[in-house]
mmCIF file of C-alpha atoms and ligand atoms in Angstrom:
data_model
loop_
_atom_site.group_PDB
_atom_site.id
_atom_site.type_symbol
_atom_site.label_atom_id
_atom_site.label_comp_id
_atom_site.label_asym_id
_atom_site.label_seq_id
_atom_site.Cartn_x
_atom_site.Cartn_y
_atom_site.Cartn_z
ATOM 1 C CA UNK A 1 114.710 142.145 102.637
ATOM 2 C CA UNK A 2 118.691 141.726 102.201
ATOM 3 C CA UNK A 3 120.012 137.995 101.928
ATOM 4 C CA UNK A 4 122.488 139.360 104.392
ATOM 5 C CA UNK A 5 119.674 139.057 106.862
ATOM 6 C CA UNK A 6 119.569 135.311 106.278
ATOM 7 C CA UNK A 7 123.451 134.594 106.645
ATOM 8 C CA UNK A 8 122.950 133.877 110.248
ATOM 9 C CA UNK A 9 120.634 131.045 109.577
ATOM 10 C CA UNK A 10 122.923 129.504 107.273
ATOM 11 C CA UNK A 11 125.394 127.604 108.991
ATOM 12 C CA UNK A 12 125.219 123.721 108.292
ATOM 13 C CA UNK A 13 126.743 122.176 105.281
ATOM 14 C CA UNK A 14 126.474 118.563 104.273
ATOM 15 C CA UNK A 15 129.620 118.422 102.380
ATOM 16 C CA UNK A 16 133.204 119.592 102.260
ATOM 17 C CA UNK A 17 135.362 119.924 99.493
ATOM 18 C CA UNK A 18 139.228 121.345 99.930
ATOM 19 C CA UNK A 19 142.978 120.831 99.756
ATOM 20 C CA UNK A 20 142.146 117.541 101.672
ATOM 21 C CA UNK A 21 139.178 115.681 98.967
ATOM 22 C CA UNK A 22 135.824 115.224 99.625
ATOM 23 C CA UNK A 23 134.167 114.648 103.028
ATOM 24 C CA UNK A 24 130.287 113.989 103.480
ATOM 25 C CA UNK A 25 128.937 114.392 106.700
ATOM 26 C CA UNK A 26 126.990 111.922 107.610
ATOM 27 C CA UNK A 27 123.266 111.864 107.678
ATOM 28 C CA UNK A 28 122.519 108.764 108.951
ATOM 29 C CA UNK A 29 123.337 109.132 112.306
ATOM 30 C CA UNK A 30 122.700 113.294 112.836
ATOM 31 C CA UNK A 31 121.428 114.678 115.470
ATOM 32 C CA UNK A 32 123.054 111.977 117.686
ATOM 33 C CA UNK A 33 126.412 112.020 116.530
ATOM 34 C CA UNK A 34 127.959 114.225 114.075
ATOM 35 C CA UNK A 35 130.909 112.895 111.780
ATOM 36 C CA UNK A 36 132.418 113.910 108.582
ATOM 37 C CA UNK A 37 133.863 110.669 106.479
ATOM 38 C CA UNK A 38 136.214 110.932 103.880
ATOM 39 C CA UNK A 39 135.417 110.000 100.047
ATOM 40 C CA UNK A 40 138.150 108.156 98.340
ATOM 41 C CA UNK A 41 136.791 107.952 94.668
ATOM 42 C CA UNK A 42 133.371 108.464 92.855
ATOM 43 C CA UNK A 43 132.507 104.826 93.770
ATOM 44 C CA UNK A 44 132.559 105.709 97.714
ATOM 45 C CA UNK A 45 130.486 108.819 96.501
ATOM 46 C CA UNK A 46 128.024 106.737 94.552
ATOM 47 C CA UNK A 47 127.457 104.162 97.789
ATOM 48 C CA UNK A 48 127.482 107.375 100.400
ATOM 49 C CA UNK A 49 124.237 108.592 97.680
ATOM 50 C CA UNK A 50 122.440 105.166 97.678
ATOM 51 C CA UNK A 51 123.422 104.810 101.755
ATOM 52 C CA UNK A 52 121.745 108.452 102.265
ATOM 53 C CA UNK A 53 125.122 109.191 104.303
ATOM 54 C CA UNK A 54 124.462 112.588 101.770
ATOM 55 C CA UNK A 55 120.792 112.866 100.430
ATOM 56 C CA UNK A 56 118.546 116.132 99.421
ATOM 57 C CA UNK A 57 118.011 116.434 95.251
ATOM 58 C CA UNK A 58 120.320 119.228 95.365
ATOM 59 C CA UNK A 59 123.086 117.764 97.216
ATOM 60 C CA UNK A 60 123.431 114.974 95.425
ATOM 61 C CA UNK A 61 123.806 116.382 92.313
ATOM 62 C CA UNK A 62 126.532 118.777 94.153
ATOM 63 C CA UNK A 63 128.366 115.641 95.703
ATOM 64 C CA UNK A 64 128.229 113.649 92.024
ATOM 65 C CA UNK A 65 129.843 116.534 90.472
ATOM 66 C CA UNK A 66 132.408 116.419 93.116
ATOM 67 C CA UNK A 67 132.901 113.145 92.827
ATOM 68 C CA UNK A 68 133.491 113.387 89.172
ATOM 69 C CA UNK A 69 136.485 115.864 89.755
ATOM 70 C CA UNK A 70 137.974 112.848 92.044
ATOM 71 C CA UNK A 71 137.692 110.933 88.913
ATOM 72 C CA UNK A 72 138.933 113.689 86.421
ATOM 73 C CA UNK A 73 142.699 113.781 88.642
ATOM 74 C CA UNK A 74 142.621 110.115 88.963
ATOM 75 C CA UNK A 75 142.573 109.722 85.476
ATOM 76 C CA UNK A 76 144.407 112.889 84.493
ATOM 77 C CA UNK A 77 148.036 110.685 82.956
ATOM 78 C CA UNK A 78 145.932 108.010 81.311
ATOM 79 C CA UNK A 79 145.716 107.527 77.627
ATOM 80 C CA UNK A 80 142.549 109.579 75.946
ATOM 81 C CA UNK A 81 140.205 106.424 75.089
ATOM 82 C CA UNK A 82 140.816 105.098 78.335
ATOM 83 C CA UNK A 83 140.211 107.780 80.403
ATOM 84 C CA UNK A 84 137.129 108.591 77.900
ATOM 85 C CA UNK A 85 135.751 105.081 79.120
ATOM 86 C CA UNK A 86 136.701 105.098 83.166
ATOM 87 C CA UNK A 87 135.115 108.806 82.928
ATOM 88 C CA UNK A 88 131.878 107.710 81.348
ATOM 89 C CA UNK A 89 131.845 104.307 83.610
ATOM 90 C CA UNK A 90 132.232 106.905 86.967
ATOM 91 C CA UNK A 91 129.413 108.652 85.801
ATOM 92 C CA UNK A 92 126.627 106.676 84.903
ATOM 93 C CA UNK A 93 127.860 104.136 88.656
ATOM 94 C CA UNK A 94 126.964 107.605 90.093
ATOM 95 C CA UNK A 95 123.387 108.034 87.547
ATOM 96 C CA UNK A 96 122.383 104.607 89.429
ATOM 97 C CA UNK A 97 122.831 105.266 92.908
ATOM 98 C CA UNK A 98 119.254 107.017 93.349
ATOM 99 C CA UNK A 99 116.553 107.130 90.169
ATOM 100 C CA UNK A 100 114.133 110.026 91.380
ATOM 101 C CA UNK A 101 116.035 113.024 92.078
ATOM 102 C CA UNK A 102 116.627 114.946 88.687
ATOM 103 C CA UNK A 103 119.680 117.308 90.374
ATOM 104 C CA UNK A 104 121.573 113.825 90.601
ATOM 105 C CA UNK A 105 121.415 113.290 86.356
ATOM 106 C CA UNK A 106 121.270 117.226 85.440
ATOM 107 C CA UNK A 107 124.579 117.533 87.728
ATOM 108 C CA UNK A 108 126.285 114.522 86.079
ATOM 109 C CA UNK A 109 125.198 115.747 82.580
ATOM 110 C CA UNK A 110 126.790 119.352 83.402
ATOM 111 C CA UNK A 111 130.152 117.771 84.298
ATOM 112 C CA UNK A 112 130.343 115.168 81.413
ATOM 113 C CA UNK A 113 129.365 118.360 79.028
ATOM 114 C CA UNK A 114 132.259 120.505 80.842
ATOM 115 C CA UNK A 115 134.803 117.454 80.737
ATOM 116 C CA UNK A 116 134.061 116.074 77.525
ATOM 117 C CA UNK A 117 134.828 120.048 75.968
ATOM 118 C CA UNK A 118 138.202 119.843 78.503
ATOM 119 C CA UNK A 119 138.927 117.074 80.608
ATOM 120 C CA UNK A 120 141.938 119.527 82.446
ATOM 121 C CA UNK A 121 140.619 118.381 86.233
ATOM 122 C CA UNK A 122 141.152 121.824 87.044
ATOM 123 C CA UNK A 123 138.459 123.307 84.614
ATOM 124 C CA UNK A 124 135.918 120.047 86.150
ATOM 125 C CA UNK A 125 137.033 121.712 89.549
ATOM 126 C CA UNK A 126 135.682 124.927 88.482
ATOM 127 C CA UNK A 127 132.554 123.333 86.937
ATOM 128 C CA UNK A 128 131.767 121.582 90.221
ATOM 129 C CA UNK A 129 132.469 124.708 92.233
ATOM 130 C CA UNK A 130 129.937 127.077 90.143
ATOM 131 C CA UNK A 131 126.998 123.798 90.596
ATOM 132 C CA UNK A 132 127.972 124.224 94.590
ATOM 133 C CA UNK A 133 127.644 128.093 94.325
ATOM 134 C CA UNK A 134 124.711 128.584 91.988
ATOM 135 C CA UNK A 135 122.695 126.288 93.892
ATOM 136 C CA UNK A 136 123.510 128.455 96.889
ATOM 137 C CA UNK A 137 122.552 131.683 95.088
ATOM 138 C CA UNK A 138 119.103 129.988 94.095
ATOM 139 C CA UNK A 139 118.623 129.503 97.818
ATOM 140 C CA UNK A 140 118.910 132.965 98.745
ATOM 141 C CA UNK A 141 116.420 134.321 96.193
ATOM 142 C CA UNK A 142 113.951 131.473 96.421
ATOM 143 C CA UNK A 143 113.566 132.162 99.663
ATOM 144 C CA UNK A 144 113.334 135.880 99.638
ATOM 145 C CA UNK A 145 110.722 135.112 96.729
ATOM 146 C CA UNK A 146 109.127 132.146 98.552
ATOM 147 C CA UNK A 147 108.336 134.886 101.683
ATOM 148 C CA UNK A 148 106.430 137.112 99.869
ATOM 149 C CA UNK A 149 103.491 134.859 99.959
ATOM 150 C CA UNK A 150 103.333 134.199 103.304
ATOM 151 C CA UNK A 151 101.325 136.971 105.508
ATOM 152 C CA UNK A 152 101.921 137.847 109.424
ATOM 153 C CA UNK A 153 101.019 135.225 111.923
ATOM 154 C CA UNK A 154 101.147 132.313 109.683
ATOM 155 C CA UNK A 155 101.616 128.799 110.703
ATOM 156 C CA UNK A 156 103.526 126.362 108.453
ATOM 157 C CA UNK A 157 104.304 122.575 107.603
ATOM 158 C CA UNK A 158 107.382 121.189 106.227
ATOM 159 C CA UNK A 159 107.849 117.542 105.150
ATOM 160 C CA UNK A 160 111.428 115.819 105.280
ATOM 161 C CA UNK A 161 114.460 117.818 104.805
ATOM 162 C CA UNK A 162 115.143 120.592 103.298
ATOM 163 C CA UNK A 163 117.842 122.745 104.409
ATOM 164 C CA UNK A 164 121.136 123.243 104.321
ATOM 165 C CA UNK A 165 121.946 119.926 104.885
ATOM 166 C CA UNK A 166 119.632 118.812 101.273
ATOM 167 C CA UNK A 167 121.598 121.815 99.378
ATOM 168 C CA UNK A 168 125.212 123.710 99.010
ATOM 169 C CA UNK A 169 123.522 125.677 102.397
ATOM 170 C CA UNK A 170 119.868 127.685 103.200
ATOM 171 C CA UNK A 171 118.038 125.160 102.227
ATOM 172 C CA UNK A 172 114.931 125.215 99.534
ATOM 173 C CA UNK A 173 111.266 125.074 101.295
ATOM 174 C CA UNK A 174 113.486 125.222 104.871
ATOM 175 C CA UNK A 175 115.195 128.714 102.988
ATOM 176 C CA UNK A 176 111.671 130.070 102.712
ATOM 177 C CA UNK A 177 110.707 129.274 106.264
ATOM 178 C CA UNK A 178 114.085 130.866 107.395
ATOM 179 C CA UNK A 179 113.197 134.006 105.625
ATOM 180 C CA UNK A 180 109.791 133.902 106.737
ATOM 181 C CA UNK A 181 111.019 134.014 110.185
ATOM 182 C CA UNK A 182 113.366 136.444 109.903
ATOM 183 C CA UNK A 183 110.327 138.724 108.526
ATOM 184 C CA UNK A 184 108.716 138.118 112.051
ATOM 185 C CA UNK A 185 106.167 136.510 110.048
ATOM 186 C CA UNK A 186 105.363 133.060 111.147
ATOM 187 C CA UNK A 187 103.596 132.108 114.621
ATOM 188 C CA UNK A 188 104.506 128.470 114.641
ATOM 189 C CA UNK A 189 106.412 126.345 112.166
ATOM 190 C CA UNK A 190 105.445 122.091 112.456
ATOM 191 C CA UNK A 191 107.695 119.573 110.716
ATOM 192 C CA UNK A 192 106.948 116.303 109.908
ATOM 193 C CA UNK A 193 109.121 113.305 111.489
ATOM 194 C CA UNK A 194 109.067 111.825 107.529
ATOM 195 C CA UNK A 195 109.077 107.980 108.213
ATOM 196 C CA UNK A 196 110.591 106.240 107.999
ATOM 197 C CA UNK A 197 113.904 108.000 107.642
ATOM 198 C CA UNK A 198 112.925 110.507 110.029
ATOM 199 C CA UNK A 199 114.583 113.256 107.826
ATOM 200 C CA UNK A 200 112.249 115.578 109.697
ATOM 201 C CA UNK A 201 112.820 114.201 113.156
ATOM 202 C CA UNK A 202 116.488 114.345 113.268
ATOM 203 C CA UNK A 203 117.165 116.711 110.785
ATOM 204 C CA UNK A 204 114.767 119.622 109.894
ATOM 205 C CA UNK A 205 114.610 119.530 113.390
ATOM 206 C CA UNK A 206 118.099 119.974 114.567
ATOM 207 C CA UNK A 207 118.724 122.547 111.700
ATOM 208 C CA UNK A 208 115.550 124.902 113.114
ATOM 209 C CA UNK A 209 116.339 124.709 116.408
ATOM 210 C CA UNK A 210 120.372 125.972 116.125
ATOM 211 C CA UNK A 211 118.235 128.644 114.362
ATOM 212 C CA UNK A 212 116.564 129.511 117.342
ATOM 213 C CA UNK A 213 113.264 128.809 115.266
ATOM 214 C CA UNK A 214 110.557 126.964 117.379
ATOM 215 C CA UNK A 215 110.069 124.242 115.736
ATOM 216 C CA UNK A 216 106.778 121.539 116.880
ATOM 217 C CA UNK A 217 107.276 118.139 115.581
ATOM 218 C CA UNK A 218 104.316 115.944 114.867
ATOM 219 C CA UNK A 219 104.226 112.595 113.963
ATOM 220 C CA UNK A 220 103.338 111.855 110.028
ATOM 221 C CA UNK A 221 100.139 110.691 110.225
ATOM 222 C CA UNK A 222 98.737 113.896 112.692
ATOM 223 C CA UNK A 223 99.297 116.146 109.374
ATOM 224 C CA UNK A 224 95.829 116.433 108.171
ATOM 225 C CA UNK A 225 94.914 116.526 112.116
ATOM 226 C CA UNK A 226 96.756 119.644 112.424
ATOM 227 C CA UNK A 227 95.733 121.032 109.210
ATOM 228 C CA UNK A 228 91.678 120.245 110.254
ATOM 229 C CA UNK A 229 92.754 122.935 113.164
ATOM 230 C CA UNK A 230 93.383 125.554 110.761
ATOM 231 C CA UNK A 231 96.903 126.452 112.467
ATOM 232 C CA UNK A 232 99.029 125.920 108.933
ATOM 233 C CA UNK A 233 98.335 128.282 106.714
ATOM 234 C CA UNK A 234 101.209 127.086 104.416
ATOM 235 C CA UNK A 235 102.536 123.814 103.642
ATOM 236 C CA UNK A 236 105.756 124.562 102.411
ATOM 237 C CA UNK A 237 108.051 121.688 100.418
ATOM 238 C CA UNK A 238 110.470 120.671 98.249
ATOM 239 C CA UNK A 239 111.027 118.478 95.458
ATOM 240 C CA UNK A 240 113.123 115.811 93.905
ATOM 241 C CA UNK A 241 111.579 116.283 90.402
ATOM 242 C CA UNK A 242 109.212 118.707 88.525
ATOM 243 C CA UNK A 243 107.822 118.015 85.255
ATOM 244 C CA UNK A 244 107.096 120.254 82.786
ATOM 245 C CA UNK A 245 103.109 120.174 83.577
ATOM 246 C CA UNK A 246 103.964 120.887 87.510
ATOM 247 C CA UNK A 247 103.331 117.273 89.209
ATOM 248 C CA UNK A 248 105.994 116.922 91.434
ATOM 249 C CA UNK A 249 107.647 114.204 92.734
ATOM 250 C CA UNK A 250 108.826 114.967 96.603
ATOM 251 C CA UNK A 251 108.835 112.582 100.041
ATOM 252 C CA UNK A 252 106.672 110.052 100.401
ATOM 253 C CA UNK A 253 103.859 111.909 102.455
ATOM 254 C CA UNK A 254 104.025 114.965 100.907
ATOM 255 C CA UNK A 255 100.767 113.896 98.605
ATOM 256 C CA UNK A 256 98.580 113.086 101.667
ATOM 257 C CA UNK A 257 99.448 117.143 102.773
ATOM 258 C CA UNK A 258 98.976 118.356 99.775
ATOM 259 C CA UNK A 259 94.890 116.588 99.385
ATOM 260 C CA UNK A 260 94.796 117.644 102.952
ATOM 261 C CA UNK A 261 96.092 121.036 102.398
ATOM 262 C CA UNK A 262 93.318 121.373 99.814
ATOM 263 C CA UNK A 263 90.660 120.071 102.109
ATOM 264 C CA UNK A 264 91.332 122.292 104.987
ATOM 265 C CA UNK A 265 92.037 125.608 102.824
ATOM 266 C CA UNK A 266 95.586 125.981 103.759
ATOM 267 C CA UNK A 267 98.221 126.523 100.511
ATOM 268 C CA UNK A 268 100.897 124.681 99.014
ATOM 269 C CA UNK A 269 104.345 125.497 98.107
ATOM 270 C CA UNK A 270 106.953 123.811 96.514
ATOM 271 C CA UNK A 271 110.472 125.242 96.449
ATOM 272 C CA UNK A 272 113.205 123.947 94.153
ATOM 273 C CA UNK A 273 115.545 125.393 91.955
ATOM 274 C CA UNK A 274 115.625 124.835 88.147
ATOM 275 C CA UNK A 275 117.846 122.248 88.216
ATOM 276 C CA UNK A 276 114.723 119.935 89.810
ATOM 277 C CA UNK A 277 112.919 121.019 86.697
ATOM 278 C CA UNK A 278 112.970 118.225 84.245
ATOM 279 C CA UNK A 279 110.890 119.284 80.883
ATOM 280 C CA UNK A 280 111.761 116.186 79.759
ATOM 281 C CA UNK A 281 108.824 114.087 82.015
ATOM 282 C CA UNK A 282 105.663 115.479 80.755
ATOM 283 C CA UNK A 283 103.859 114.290 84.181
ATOM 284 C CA UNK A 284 104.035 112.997 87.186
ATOM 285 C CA UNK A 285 103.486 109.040 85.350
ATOM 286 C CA UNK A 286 107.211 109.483 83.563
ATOM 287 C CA UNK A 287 108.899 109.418 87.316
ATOM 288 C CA UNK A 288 110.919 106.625 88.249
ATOM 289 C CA UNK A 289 109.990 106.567 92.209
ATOM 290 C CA UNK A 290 112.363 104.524 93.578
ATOM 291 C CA UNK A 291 111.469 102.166 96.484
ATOM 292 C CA UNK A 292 114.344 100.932 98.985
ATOM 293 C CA UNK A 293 114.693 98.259 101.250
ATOM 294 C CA UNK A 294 111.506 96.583 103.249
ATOM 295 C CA UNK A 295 113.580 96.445 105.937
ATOM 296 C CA UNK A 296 113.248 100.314 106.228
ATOM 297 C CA UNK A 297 109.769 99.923 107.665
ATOM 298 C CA UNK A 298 110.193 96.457 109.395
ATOM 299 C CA UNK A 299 112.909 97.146 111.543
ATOM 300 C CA UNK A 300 113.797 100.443 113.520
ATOM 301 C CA UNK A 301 117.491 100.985 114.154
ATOM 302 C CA UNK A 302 118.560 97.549 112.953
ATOM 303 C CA UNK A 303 116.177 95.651 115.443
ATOM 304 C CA UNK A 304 112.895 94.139 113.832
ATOM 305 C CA UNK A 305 109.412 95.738 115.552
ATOM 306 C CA UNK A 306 107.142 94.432 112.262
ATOM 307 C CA UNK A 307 105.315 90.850 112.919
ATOM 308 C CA UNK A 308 107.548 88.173 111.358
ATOM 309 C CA UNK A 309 107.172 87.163 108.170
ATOM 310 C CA UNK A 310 105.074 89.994 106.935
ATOM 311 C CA UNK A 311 105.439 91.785 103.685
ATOM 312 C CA UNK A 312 106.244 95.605 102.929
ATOM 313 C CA UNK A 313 106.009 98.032 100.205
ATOM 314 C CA UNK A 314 108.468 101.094 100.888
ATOM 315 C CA UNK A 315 108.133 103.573 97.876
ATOM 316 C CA UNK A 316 109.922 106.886 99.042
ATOM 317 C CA UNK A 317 108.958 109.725 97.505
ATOM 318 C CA UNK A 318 105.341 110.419 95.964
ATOM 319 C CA UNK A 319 104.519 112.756 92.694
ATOM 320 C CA UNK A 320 101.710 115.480 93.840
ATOM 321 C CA UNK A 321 99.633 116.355 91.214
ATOM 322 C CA UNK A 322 100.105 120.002 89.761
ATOM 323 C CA UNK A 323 96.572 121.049 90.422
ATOM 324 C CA UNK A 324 96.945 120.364 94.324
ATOM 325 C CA UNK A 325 100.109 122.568 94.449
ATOM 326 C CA UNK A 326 99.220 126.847 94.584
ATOM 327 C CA UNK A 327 102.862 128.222 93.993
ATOM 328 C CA UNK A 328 106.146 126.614 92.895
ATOM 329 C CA UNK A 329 108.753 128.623 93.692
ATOM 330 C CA UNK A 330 112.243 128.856 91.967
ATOM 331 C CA UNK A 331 115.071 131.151 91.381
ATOM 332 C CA UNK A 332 114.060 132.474 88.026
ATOM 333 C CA UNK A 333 110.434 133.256 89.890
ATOM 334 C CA UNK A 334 106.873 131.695 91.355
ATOM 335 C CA UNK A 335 104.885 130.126 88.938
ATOM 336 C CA UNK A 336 101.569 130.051 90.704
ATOM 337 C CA UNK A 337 98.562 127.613 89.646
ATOM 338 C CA UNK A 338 101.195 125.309 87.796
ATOM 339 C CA UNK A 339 100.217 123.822 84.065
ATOM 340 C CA UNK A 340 102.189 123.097 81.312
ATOM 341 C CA UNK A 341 101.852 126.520 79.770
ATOM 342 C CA UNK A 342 102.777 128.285 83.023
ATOM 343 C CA UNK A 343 105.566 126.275 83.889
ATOM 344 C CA UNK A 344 106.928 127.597 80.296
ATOM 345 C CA UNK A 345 108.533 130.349 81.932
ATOM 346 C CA UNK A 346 111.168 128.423 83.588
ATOM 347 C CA UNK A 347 111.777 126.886 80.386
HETATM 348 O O1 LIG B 401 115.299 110.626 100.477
HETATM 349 P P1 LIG B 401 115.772 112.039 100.631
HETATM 350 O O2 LIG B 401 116.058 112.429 102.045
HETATM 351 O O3 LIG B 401 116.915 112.358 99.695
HETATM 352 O O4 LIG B 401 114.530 112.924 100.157
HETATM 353 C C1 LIG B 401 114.661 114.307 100.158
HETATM 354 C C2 LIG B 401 113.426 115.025 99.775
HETATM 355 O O5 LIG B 401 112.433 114.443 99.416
HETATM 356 C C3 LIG B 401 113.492 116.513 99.759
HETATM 357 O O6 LIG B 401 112.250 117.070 100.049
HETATM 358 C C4 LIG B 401 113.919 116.967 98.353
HETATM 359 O O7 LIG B 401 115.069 116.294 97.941
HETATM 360 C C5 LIG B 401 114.172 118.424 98.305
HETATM 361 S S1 LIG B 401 115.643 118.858 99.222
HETATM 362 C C6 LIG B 401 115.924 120.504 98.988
#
């Protein structure tokens, strides 16, 4: 199959960089209302990360290394030490703003290699543009790759978002379900809402359906349900980090799938490029899974719907276990039943 035949389903982007800066679209309040907000400096980037207004593994990392070109003009005339220090300082404010996602450290480490050989903002520019279009690139193949597993007349589950608007464009799992499609392959695709940011809800959602892909949303907690009916043949995800023995770390939720995937007989895919490949986490124990505000869960849309008073644990992602997990698919190839000797091949 030609990428060309997946152009047409690529046609969201969660960021803009031209002659005018950096603008995020943002996230928070898609489908409802769609607006693009302007980022002044690294900082605003760093709060727009923590705030979700731009969220996804890979677009982080692709916004950071934006932001880090803001910082590379803004401090083009200053003397070398100090512009050594205020580039350093703007990227480890940008390290902080989210702990799980490895694209977000291996995107800052990239641009800190690139400016500490040249700090020239026009040669971080370029370093920030080939991030954007490489992760783009990996899109397109893992999801001509991720399609050869699945057969005619499949049905698949995704969990949160993973499309265009988590990457430079396609999308990771959401790229293989696109390509799927577009093979006539799939009889129903289900998406998870993904409390409680509903990343699936508005989102995945709103991205399939401009596709013309029917899309069925079910509620979080009807996943094993559905997979007890035998209609999913696939669960198909992404991921915020991969460690070198497979365990992946992905949204909170995606575990319960996975055992249930297992159960049931259905298969699990994870789709990320190799920039969500840390070898430096031996398992899924070395992840830092970060775990936001209570208020997440208490309240919905700023108005409180939890009993007063009561306490809540929000963790938001979850670290699957390798041996629950059948392919993972990246742009240098699937590595199927995942160990630490497999996985050597995307070393
Ligand atoms: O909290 P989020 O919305 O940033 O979480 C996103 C996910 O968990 C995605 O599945 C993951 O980043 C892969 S996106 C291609």
């Amino acid at each position: 199959m030609s990428s060309e035949l997946l152009k047409p389903f690529d046609r969201v982007r969660a960021l803009r960089f031209d002659q005018n800066g950096l603008a995020l679209l943002d996230q928070r309040i898609l489908p409802q209302s769609s607006q693009w907000l302007p980022m002044a400096d690294a900082d605003a980037v760093a709060d727009a990360i923590r705030a979700l207004i731009v969220r996804g593994a890979p677009a982080i990392g692709i916004a950071a290394a934006y932001a880090l070109v803001l910082t590379a003009r803004a401090i083009a005339a200053r003397p070398d030490a100090e512009r050594r220090a205020e580039f350093a300082a703007a990227a480890a404010r940008l390290r902080e703003a989210r702990p799980t996602a490895v694209n977000l450290m291996w995107a800052i480490d990239r641009m800190l290699g690139r400016w500490g050989s040249n700090p020239d903002p026009a040669l971080v520019q370029a370093e920030a543009e080939a991030i954007d279009a490489e992760d783009l690139a990996a899109n397109y193949r893992m999801a001509m790759t991720g399609a050869e597993f699945i057969v005619q007349g499949s049905g698949v589950l995704t969990h949160c978002n993973t499309g265009s608007l988590a990457t430079a464009g396609l999308g990771t799992a959401l790229g293989v379900i696109r390509a799927a499609f577009a093979q006539g392959k799939l009889s129903q695709v289900y998406a998870g809402e993904t409390r409680p940011w509903l990343q699936g809800a508005r989102l995945t959602v709103w991205e399939l359906l401009q596709d013309q892909i029917p899309a069925c949303l079910i509620g979080d907690s009807a996943g094993a349900w559905l997979l007890a009916q035998g209609k999913v043949q696939w669960v198909i995800v992404g991921a915020d980090r991969i460690c070198a023995n497979g365990d992946t770390a992905n949204k909170i939720g995606t575990l319960s799938l996975a055992v249930a995937a297992r159960h049931f007989g259905a298969r699990f895919m994870v789709v990320a490029p190799t920039s969500t490949v840390d070898f430096g986490s031996a398992d899924g124990s070395a992840i830092h899974i970060e775990e936001r505000d209570p208020r997440e869960l208490t309240e919905y849309a700023g108005v409180r719907v939890a009993a007063p008073g009561v306490a809540a644990w929000n963790p938001v992602f979850d670290v699957t276990p390798a041996s629950l997990i059948d392919v993972i698919v990246t742009e240098r190839g699937a590595v199927e039943r995942p160990d630490a000797e497999r996985m050597q091949v995307l070393w």
